[in-house]
mmCIF file of C-alpha atoms in Angstrom:
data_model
loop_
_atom_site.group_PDB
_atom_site.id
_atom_site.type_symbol
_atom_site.label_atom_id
_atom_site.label_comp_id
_atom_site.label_asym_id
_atom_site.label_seq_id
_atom_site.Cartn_x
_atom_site.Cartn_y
_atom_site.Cartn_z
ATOM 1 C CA UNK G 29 53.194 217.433 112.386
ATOM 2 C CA UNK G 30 52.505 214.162 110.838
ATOM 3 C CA UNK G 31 52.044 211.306 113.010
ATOM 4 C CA UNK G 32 55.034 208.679 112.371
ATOM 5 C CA UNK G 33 54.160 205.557 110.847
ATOM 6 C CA UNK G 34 55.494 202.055 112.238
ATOM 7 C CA UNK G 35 59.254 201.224 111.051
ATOM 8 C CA UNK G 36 58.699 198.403 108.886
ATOM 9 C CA UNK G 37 61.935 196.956 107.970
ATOM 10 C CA UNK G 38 62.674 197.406 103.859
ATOM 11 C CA UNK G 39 62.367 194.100 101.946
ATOM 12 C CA UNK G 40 65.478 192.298 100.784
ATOM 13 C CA UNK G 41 65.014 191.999 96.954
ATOM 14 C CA UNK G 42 64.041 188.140 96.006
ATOM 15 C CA UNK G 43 65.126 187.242 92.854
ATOM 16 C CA UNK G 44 63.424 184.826 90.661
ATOM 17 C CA UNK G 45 64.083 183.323 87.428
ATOM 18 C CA UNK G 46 62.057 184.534 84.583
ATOM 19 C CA UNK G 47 61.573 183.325 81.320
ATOM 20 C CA UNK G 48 59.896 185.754 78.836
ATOM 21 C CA UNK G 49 57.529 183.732 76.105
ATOM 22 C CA UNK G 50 57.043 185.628 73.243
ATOM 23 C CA UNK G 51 52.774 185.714 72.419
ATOM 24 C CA UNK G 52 52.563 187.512 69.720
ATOM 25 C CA UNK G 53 54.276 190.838 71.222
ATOM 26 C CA UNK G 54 53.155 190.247 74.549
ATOM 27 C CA UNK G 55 55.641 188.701 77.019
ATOM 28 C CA UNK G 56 54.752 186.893 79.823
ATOM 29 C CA UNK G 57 56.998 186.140 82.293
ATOM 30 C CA UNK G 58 56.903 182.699 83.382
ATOM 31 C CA UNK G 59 58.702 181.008 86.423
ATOM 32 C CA UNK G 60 62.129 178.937 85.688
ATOM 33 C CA UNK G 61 61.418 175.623 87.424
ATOM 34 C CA UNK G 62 63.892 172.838 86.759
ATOM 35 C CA UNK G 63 62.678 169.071 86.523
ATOM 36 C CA UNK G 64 63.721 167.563 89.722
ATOM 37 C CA UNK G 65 65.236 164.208 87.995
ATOM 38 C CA UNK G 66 67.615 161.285 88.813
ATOM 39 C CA UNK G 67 69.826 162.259 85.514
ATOM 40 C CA UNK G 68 69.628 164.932 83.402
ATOM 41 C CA UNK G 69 69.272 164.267 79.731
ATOM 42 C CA UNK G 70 72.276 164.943 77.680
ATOM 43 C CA UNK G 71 72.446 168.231 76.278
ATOM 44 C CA UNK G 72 71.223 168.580 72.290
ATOM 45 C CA UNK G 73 74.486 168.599 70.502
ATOM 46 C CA UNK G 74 77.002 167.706 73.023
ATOM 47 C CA UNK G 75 78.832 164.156 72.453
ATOM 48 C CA UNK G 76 77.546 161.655 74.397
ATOM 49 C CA UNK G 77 80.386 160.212 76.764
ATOM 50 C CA UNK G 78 80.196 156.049 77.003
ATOM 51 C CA UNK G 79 81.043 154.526 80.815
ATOM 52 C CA UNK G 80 83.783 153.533 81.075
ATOM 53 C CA UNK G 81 83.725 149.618 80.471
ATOM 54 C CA UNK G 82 84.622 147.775 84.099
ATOM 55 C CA UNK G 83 87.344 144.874 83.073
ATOM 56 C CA UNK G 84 87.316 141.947 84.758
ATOM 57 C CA UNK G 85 90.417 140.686 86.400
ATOM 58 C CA UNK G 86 92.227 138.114 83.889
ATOM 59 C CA UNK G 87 91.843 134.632 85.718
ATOM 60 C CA UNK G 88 94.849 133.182 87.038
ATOM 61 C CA UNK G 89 96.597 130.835 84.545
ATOM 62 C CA UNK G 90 96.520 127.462 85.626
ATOM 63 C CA UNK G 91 99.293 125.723 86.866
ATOM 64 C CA UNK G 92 101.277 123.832 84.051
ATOM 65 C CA UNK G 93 100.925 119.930 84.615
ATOM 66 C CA UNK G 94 103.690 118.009 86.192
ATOM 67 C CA UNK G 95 105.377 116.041 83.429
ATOM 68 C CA UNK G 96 104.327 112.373 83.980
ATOM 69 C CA UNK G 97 107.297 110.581 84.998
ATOM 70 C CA UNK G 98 108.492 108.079 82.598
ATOM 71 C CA UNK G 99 107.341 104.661 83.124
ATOM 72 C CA UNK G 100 109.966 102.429 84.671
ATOM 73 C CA UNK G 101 110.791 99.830 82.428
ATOM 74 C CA UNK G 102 110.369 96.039 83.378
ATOM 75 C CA UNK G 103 113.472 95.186 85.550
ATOM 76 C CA UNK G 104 115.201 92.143 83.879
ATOM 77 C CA UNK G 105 118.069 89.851 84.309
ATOM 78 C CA UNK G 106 120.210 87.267 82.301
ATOM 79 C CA UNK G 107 121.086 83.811 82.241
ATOM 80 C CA UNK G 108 124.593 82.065 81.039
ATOM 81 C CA UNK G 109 124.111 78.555 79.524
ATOM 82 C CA UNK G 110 125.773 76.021 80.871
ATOM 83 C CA UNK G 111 126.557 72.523 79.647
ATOM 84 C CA UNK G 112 123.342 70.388 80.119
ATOM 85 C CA UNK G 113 120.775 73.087 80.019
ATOM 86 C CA UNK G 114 117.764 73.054 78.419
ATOM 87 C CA UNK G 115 114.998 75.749 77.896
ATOM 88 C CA UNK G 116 112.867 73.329 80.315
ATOM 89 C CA UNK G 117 115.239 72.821 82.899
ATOM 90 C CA UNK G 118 116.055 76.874 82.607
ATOM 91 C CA UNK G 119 112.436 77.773 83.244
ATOM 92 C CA UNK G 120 111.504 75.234 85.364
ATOM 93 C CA UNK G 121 114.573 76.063 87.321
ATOM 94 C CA UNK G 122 113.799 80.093 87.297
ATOM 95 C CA UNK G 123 109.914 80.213 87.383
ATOM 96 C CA UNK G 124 109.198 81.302 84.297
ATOM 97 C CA UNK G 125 105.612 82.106 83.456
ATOM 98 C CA UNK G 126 104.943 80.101 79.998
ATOM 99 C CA UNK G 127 107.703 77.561 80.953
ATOM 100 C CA UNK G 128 110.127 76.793 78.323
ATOM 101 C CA UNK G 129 107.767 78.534 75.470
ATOM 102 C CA UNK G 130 107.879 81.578 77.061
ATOM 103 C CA UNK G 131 111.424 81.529 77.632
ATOM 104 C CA UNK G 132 111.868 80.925 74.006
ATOM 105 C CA UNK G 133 109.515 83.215 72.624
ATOM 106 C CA UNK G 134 111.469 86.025 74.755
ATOM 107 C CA UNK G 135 114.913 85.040 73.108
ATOM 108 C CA UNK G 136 114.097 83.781 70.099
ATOM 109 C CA UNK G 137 116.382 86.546 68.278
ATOM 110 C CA UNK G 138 118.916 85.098 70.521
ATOM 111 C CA UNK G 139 118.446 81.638 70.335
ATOM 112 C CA UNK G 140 117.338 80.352 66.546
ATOM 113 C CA UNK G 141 114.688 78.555 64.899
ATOM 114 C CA UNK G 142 115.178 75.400 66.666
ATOM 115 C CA UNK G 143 114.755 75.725 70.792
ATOM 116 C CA UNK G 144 116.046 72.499 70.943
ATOM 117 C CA UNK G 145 119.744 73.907 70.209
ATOM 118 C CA UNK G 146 120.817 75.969 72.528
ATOM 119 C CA UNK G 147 124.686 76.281 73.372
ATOM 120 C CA UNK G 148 126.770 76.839 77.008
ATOM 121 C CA UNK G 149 127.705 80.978 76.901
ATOM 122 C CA UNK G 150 124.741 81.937 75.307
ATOM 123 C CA UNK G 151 123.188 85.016 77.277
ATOM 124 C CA UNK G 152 119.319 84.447 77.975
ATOM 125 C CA UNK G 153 116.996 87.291 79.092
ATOM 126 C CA UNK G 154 114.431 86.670 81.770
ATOM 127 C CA UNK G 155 111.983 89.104 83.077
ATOM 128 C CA UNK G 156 111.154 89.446 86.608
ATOM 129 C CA UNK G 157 107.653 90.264 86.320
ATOM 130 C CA UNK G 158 106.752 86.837 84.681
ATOM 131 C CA UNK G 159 107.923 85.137 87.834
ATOM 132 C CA UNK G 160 106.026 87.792 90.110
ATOM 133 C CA UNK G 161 103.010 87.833 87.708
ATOM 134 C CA UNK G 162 101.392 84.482 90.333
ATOM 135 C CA UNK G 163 101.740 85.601 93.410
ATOM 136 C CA UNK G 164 100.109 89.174 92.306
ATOM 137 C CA UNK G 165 96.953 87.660 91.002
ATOM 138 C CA UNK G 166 97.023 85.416 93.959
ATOM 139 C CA UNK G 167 97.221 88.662 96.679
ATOM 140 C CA UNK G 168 95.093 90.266 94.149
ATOM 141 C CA UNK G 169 92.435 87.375 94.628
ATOM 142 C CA UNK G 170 93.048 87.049 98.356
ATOM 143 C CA UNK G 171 92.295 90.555 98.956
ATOM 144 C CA UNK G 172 88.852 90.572 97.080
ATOM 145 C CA UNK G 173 88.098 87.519 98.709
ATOM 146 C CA UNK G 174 88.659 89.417 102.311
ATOM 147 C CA UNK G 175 86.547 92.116 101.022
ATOM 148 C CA UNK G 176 83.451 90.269 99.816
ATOM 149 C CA UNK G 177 83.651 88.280 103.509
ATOM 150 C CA UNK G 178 83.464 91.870 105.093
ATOM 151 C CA UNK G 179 80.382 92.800 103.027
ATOM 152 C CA UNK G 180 78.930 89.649 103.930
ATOM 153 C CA UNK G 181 79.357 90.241 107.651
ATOM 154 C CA UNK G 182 78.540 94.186 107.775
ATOM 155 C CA UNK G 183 74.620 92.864 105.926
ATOM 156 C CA UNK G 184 73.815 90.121 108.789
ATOM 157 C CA UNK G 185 70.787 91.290 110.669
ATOM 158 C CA UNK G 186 71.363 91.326 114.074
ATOM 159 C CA UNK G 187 69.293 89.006 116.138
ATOM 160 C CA UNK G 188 65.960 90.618 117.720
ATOM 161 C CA UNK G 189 63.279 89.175 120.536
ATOM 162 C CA UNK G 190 63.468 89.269 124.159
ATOM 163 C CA UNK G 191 64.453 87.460 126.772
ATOM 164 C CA UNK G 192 66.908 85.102 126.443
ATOM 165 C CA UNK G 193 67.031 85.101 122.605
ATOM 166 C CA UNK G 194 67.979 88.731 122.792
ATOM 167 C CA UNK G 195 70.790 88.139 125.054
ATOM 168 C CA UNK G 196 72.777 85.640 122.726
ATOM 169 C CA UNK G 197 74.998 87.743 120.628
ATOM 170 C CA UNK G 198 74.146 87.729 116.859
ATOM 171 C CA UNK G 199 75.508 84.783 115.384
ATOM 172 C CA UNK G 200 77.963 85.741 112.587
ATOM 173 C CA UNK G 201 77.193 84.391 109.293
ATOM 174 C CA UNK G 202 80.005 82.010 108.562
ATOM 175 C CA UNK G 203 82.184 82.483 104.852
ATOM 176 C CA UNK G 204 81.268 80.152 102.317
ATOM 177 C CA UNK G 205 83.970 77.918 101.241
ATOM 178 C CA UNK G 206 83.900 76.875 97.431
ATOM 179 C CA UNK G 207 84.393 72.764 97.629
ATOM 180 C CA UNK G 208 87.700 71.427 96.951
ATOM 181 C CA UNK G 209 88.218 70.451 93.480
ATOM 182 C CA UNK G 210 88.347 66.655 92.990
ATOM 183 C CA UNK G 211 91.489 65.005 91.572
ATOM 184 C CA UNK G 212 91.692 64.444 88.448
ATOM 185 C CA UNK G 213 91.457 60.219 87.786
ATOM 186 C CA UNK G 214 93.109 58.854 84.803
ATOM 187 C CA UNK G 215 92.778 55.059 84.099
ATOM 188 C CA UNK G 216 95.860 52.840 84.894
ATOM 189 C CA UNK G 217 95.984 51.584 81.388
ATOM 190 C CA UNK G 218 98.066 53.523 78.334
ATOM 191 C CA UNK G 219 95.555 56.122 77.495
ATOM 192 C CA UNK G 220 96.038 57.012 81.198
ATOM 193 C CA UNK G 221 99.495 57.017 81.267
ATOM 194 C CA UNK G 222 99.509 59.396 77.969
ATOM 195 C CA UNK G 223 96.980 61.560 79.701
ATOM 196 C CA UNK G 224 98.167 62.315 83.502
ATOM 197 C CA UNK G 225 101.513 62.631 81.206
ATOM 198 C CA UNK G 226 100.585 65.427 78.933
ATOM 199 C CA UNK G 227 98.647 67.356 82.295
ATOM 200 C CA UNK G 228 101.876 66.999 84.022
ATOM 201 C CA UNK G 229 103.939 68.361 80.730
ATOM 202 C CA UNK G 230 101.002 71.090 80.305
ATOM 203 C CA UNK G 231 102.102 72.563 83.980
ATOM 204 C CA UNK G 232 105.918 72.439 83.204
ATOM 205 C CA UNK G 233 105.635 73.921 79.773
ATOM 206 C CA UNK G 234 106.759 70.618 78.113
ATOM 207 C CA UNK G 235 105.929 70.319 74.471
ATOM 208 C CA UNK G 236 103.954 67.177 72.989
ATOM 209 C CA UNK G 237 100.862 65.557 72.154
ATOM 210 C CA UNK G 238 99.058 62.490 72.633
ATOM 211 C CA UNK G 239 99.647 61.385 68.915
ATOM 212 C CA UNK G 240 103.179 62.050 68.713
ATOM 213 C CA UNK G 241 103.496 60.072 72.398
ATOM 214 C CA UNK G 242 101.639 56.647 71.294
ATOM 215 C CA UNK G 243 103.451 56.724 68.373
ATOM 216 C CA UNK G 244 106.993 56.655 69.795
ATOM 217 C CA UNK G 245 105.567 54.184 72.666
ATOM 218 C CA UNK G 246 104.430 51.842 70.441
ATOM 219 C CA UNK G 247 107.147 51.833 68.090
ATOM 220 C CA UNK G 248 110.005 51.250 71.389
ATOM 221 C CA UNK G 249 108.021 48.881 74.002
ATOM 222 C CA UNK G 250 105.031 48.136 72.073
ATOM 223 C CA UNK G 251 103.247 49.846 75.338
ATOM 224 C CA UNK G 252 104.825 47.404 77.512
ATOM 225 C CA UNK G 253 105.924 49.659 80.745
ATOM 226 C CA UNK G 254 108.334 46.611 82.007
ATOM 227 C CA UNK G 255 110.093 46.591 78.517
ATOM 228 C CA UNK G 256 114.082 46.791 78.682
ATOM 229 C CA UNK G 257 117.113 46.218 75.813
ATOM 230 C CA UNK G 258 119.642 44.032 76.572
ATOM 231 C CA UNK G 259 121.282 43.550 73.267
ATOM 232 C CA UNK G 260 122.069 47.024 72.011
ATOM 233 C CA UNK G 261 124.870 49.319 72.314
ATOM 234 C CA UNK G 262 123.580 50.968 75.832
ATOM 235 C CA UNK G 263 123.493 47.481 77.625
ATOM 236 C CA UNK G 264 126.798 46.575 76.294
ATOM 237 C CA UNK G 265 127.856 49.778 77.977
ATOM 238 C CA UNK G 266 125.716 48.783 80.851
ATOM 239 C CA UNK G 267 122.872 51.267 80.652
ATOM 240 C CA UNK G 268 119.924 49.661 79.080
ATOM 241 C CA UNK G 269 116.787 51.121 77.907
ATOM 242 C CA UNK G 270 113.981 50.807 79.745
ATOM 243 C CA UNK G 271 110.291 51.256 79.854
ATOM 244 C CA UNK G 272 107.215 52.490 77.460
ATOM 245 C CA UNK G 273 109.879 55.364 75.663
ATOM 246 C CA UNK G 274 113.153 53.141 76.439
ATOM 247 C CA UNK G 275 115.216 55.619 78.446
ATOM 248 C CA UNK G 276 118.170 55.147 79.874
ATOM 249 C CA UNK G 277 119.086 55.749 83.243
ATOM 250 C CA UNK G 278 121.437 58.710 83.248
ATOM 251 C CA UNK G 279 119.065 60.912 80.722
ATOM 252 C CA UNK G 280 116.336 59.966 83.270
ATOM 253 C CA UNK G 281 117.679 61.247 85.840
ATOM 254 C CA UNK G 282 118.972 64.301 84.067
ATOM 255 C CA UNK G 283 115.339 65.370 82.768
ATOM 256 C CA UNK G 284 113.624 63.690 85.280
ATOM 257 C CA UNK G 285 110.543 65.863 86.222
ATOM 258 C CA UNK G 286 109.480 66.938 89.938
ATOM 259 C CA UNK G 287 106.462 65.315 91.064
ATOM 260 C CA UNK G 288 106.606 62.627 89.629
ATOM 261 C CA UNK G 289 108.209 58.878 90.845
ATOM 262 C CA UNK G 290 112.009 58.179 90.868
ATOM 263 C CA UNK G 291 110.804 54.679 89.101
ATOM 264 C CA UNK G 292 112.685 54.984 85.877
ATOM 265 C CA UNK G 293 110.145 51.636 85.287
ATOM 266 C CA UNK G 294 106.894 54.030 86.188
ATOM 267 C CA UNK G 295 105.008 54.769 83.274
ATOM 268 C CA UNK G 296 103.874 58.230 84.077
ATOM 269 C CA UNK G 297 107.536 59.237 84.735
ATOM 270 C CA UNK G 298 109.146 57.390 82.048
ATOM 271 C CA UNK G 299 107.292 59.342 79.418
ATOM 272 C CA UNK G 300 107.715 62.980 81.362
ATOM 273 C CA UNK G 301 111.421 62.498 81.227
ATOM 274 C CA UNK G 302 111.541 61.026 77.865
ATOM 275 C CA UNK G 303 109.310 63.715 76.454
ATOM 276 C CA UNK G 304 111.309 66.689 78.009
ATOM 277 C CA UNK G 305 114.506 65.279 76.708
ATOM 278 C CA UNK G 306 113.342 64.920 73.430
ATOM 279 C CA UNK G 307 111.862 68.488 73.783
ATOM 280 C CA UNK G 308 115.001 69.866 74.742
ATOM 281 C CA UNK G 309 117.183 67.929 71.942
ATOM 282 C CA UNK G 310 114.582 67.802 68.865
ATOM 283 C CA UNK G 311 111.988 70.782 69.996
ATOM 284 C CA UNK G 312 109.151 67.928 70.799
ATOM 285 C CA UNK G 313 108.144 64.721 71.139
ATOM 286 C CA UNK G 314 106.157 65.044 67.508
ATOM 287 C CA UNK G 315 109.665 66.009 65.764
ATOM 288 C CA UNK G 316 110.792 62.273 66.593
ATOM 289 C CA UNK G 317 110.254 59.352 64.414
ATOM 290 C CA UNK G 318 112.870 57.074 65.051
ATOM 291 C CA UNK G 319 115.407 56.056 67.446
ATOM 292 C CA UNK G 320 116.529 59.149 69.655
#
């Protein structure tokens, strides 16, 4: 009996890719191994597909501006004529930057070629900010003036050493003050007179010029600040003229100007009143060239 042979278990069929090459009638049967590769090319033929394209999120729009407000116009008020004004006396009266120029030059439409003429219920504009327009640049100057003195104090070194010099506190560096401006001096002669005069008209917005001052001076006192009328129509009624410009007392006093003496005799205030009343009644001083 033949002997029995060890029970091998039967092999499980492994199956393996061939791939028969043709050599010229022989085949040989070669292994299938596939590339191991990140990406497989694109097959010969097929369409090639394009990613799809990542879009970026549109930005935000941006907010739409505020509309600027509109700018507030420049509050103003009006003024009402009354008997005995003048342009002068109004902006002397009201603070008007430019005095009685600027007054003019803002109602001109309103008042006519000639300033001079200017009649009780006409309606005068004046602007607030030209009264304001001071004081701003002054705060304006105060504050930079605060500022620099700050500066000043913040770059002091502080005192060093020992001993006793280093207990003393730092001495602070004191502001410089500008000097005070010295006063003007005008001669106490006519050319004086004229000039303090025309400063004093310059501040109050007064029209006139040296010329058109001598001229009128010389032709009513002969530059004689004592001179007075006694023979003409205003001393009959008891008024006489007086002084270098020969006013009499009650226009004096109505255009008298601030600051300067009550003297109707003075020579300084004699020609301020004369020239603002000829200012307010002929435009200037210049315009007159005989009596007034």
């Amino acid at each position: 009996m033949p002997a029995h042979g060890k029970h091998r278990r039967p092999r499980r069929p492994v199956s393996r890719g061939l791939a028969l090459v043709g050599t010229g009638g022989a085949a040989l049967a070669l292994p299938l191994i596939a590339p191991a590769v990140a990406g497989a090319a694109p097959v010969s033929g097929a369409p090639e597909i394009a990613p799809k394209a990542i879009t970026a999120p549109a930005a935000p729009v941006a907010a739409k501006a505020a509309p600027k407000a509109p700018a507030a116009k420049a509050a103003a008020r009006t003024y009402t004529v009354v008997s005995g004004d003048s342009l002068s006396l109004i902006a002397q009266k009201k603070g008007i930057q430019g005095g009685w120029k600027g007054l003019y030059q803002a109602n001109k439409s309103a008042v006519g070629d000639n300033p001079s003429l200017i009649h009780p219920g006409l309606e005068l504009t004046l602007h607030r900010n030209s009264a304001k327009a001071a004081p701003a640049e002054a705060k304006k100057t105060a504050s930079a003036e605060r500022a620099s003195r700050s500066e000043r104090r913040s770059a002091a070194p502080a005192a060093g050493g020992t001993g006793a010099s280093a207990a003393a506190p730092a001495a602070a560096s004191a502001p410089v003050q500008a000097a005070p401006v010295a006063a003007t001096q005008y001669a106490d002669n006519l050319d004086g007179w004229i000039r303090e005069s025309l400063d004093i008209m310059a501040q109050r917005g007064i029209p006139g010029s040296y010329e058109g001052i001598h001229r009128n001076i010389m032709r009513e006192s002969s530059g004689n600040p004592q001179a007075i009328n006694l023979w003409d129509s205003n001393a009959v009624a008891g008024t006489p003229s007086k002084g270098l410009l020969q006013v009499i007392e009650p226009t004096f006093l109505a255009y008298h100007v601030p600051g300067t003496s009550t003297d109707l005799f003075d020579p300084v205030a004699n020609i301020t009143a004369a020239c603002n009343y000829a200012a307010d009644r002929y435009g200037s001083i210049d315009n007159v060239n005989g009596a007034y």
